[in-house]
XYZ file of C-alpha atoms in Angstrom:
317
model
C 108.007 199.223 84.771
C 107.591 202.678 86.263
C 109.841 205.077 84.324
C 109.825 207.479 87.281
C 111.637 204.898 89.411
C 114.110 204.154 86.634
C 114.930 207.862 86.280
C 115.341 208.283 90.045
C 117.635 205.263 90.262
C 119.682 206.611 87.338
C 120.063 209.957 89.130
C 120.999 208.273 92.422
C 123.517 206.099 90.624
C 125.204 209.079 88.966
C 125.227 211.354 92.019
C 125.406 209.183 95.173
C 125.853 205.498 94.380
C 129.271 205.945 92.719
C 127.985 204.373 89.465
C 127.724 200.934 91.074
C 124.285 200.182 89.624
C 124.294 199.863 85.837
C 121.178 199.133 83.783
C 122.418 195.594 83.177
C 122.857 195.092 86.904
C 119.311 196.352 87.576
C 117.912 194.022 84.905
C 119.836 191.087 86.370
C 118.560 191.891 89.869
C 114.967 192.262 88.675
C 115.175 188.793 87.096
C 115.149 187.435 90.672
C 111.508 188.502 91.034
C 108.131 187.538 89.616
C 106.796 189.966 87.008
C 104.201 191.486 89.366
C 106.890 192.096 92.001
C 109.368 193.991 89.845
C 107.793 197.438 90.124
C 107.553 197.108 93.898
C 111.204 195.989 94.035
C 112.240 199.020 91.973
C 110.436 201.295 94.416
C 112.366 199.712 97.310
C 115.605 200.384 95.446
C 114.754 204.102 95.142
C 114.668 204.209 98.975
C 118.132 202.676 99.468
C 120.469 204.732 101.684
C 124.055 204.616 100.449
C 127.141 205.905 102.257
C 129.721 206.706 99.583
C 133.471 206.605 100.134
C 133.410 210.377 100.702
C 130.595 210.008 103.266
C 132.426 207.227 105.113
C 135.581 209.340 105.242
C 133.648 212.293 106.686
C 132.014 210.032 109.275
C 135.402 208.655 110.318
C 136.746 212.184 110.572
C 133.830 213.140 112.823
C 134.222 209.961 114.881
C 137.844 210.822 115.657
C 137.436 214.577 116.130
C 133.965 214.980 117.619
C 133.762 211.815 119.700
C 137.199 210.503 120.637
C 139.303 213.667 120.720
C 136.499 215.799 122.171
C 135.987 213.358 125.069
C 139.723 213.198 125.840
C 140.062 217.002 125.763
C 136.953 217.339 127.939
C 138.483 215.042 130.569
C 141.821 216.876 130.455
C 140.070 220.215 131.005
C 138.023 218.764 133.844
C 141.189 217.686 135.636
C 142.853 221.066 135.053
C 140.371 223.694 136.268
C 138.668 223.898 132.851
C 141.720 225.427 131.255
C 141.412 226.797 127.721
C 145.166 226.797 127.106
C 145.238 225.329 123.598
C 148.925 224.416 123.613
C 148.629 222.632 126.956
C 145.503 220.752 125.888
C 147.056 219.652 122.607
C 150.232 218.441 124.339
C 148.203 216.449 126.862
C 146.025 215.003 124.142
C 149.091 213.777 122.231
C 150.248 211.980 125.380
C 146.905 210.166 125.525
C 146.973 209.435 121.802
C 150.359 207.720 122.095
C 148.814 205.382 124.658
C 145.804 204.603 122.457
C 145.320 201.626 120.152
C 142.715 201.388 117.419
C 141.741 197.733 117.055
C 140.738 196.073 113.784
C 138.336 193.153 114.234
C 138.399 190.089 112.011
C 140.673 189.318 109.075
C 142.369 191.910 106.806
C 139.728 191.557 104.069
C 136.777 192.550 106.274
C 135.076 195.904 106.797
C 136.827 196.760 110.057
C 140.283 196.611 108.456
C 139.080 198.745 105.533
C 137.750 201.393 107.895
C 140.905 201.368 109.991
C 142.953 202.162 106.906
C 140.640 205.076 106.099
C 140.631 206.245 109.732
C 144.423 206.397 109.739
C 144.635 208.181 106.404
C 141.841 210.713 106.953
C 143.010 211.731 110.417
C 146.744 211.532 109.616
C 147.483 209.087 112.444
C 150.658 207.014 112.944
C 150.493 203.385 111.799
C 151.727 202.053 115.141
C 148.471 203.140 116.814
C 146.561 200.535 114.770
C 146.627 196.874 115.709
C 144.808 193.703 114.704
C 142.613 191.812 117.145
C 145.214 189.090 117.651
C 147.698 191.667 118.999
C 145.473 192.189 122.052
C 147.136 189.144 123.614
C 150.582 190.707 123.215
C 152.335 192.983 125.681
C 151.699 196.476 124.346
C 153.106 198.501 127.219
C 151.045 201.172 128.952
C 147.736 201.659 127.116
C 145.012 204.056 128.247
C 142.454 203.522 125.482
C 141.417 200.688 123.177
C 139.161 201.892 120.347
C 136.981 199.417 118.471
C 135.293 200.838 115.368
C 132.351 199.454 113.408
C 130.434 200.745 110.400
C 126.955 199.695 111.542
C 125.345 198.514 114.746
C 122.045 196.825 113.924
C 120.849 194.623 116.771
C 124.022 195.129 118.821
C 124.084 191.407 119.618
C 127.435 190.703 117.996
C 129.142 193.537 119.889
C 127.628 192.351 123.188
C 128.713 188.755 122.544
C 132.223 189.842 121.588
C 132.612 192.104 124.622
C 131.428 189.467 127.090
C 133.764 186.893 125.587
C 136.920 188.916 124.995
C 136.937 192.063 127.114
C 137.296 190.432 130.582
C 140.720 189.154 129.556
C 141.645 192.513 127.999
C 140.620 194.360 131.155
C 142.664 191.964 133.301
C 145.741 192.651 131.196
C 145.095 196.424 131.042
C 143.071 197.287 134.165
C 143.503 201.055 133.747
C 142.531 201.214 130.087
C 139.148 202.414 128.834
C 137.574 200.351 126.057
C 135.553 202.263 123.449
C 133.077 201.001 120.871
C 132.482 203.643 118.202
C 130.132 203.271 115.241
C 129.485 205.272 112.109
C 125.778 204.363 112.146
C 123.699 202.680 114.850
C 120.066 201.832 115.424
C 118.720 203.223 118.678
C 117.816 199.772 119.976
C 121.140 198.239 118.980
C 123.114 201.030 120.596
C 121.071 200.759 123.802
C 121.636 197.000 123.800
C 125.402 197.537 123.739
C 125.295 200.232 126.424
C 123.117 198.114 128.715
C 124.616 194.665 128.198
C 128.233 194.912 127.048
C 131.482 195.505 128.903
C 132.539 198.493 126.799
C 133.266 201.603 128.856
C 132.169 204.089 126.219
C 129.710 203.578 123.343
C 128.856 206.215 120.737
C 127.869 206.692 117.091
C 127.682 209.541 114.586
C 124.325 208.702 112.987
C 121.511 207.131 115.002
C 118.548 205.431 113.320
C 115.145 205.162 114.964
C 112.564 202.501 114.092
C 111.221 204.550 111.198
C 114.246 203.358 109.188
C 112.915 199.778 109.375
C 111.073 198.898 106.172
C 107.996 197.395 107.780
C 107.677 199.498 110.921
C 104.129 200.991 111.140
C 105.444 204.519 110.551
C 108.305 203.550 108.232
C 109.798 206.451 106.305
C 110.378 204.034 103.417
C 106.719 204.347 102.429
C 106.012 207.935 103.507
C 105.660 209.258 99.953
C 104.806 206.033 98.131
C 102.646 205.902 95.027
C 99.159 204.405 95.349
C 100.159 201.174 93.600
C 102.953 200.431 96.081
C 101.795 197.918 98.707
C 103.989 197.569 101.841
C 102.160 194.369 102.851
C 102.896 192.693 99.520
C 106.504 193.898 99.625
C 106.921 192.440 103.110
C 105.533 189.118 101.874
C 107.759 188.700 98.845
C 110.935 190.016 100.493
C 110.357 187.453 103.244
C 109.517 184.776 100.673
C 112.973 185.204 99.134
C 114.851 186.202 102.288
C 114.056 183.046 104.267
C 115.520 180.502 101.791
C 118.553 182.757 101.314
C 119.293 182.502 105.033
C 118.463 178.777 105.084
C 121.129 178.133 102.457
C 123.691 180.386 104.154
C 123.172 178.741 107.545
C 123.107 175.202 106.116
C 126.415 175.902 104.370
C 127.916 177.242 107.600
C 126.421 174.604 109.927
C 125.604 171.470 107.881
C 124.533 169.492 110.956
C 121.992 172.078 112.188
C 118.623 170.742 113.355
C 115.947 171.393 110.653
C 113.518 172.912 113.152
C 116.167 175.307 114.436
C 117.204 176.121 110.871
C 113.633 177.026 109.993
C 113.256 179.266 113.064
C 116.549 181.122 112.585
C 115.828 181.677 108.892
C 112.382 182.987 109.741
C 113.881 185.406 112.285
C 116.434 186.779 109.806
C 114.443 186.758 106.545
C 114.169 190.571 106.567
C 117.799 191.068 107.585
C 119.928 189.825 110.457
C 118.048 190.276 113.737
C 114.971 191.328 111.747
C 116.930 194.461 110.831
C 114.607 195.480 107.965
C 117.152 198.080 106.840
C 117.769 199.462 103.361
C 121.293 200.797 103.579
C 124.833 200.065 102.529
C 128.336 201.490 102.529
C 130.960 202.042 99.846
C 132.968 199.116 101.240
C 130.156 196.677 102.052
C 126.454 196.064 102.675
C 125.491 194.945 106.197
C 123.456 191.765 106.699
C 120.878 193.775 108.698
C 119.747 195.048 105.276
C 117.115 193.026 103.377
C 118.837 189.899 101.954
C 117.286 190.516 98.533
C 119.654 193.494 98.267
C 122.969 191.886 99.217
C 122.899 188.098 98.730
C 125.983 187.311 96.653
C 126.830 183.686 97.462
C 128.087 181.494 94.632
C 125.958 178.576 95.847
C 122.696 180.598 95.907
C 120.765 181.437 92.751
C 120.383 185.142 93.458
C 121.884 188.272 91.928
C 122.717 191.106 94.339
C 122.204 194.782 93.584
C 124.505 196.004 96.400
C 126.517 192.921 97.222
C 127.802 191.860 100.609
C 131.480 190.969 100.317
C 132.058 189.497 103.772
C 131.152 185.813 103.610
C 131.327 185.241 107.393
C 127.852 185.304 108.933
C 127.734 185.274 112.720
C 124.579 183.864 114.277
């Protein structure tokens, strides 16, 4: 195996990856592959983008300060002759904040709840501003803003589906409230999908990824500085070879009665990550399913060892 890749991975592990990737873990992961694939797999690993706990905290800080608070202050100024009176603006902002609810999607063990806890801590916000999804059906009084937060928007399909299913009822109950969907990281296409097709009033992200972040895009940055022995075509073949049966087993477990033809098509569509995401990234708290399955598959019923595991076992199709 290429010692250069091993040294780079060791450096990444010690400086960015929070020591999550030990030598034993690398060896275990490499055992998933055929001998001739292992060097190519190691190269892929050197290109993995990892958002550490510190990075996630800084992104959440920016999301609150530079997106949410900035937009509220901008609107207050607009309604008040562009005043620069700091005390007035801060007082008005606090009034808006008290009528804001940050909404955690899913159950308490999932990524959204983890991020909400960090959002509250990092930005020193009161606990009563944070609610679970089920509380949306309760009477919350006068609310001006509902803020939904996500770590990654890949295809944007899940956000669109959720908004079309759940937001009409929310907007009926709170007709004057604005509904925000804020993301730490979003693909350009996924973000546009949400803006164009969802019922969210405001959609924004801190980091935005163009198609060059997709592994097998013609101008992918993953292979910009590759060595001569690294073959993107071969890597695409073997990552798909393993990715398709991973998804077949996940879907079959989730929907045992699924039609075999449909199962084959869905697995083919997702073999390089949910929605053909083709991403190579993960967060301190989880790895998104838009990333190549060979990175994150961690199911007990699948014979595969993850390198950056995906903890959330709910896969929405």
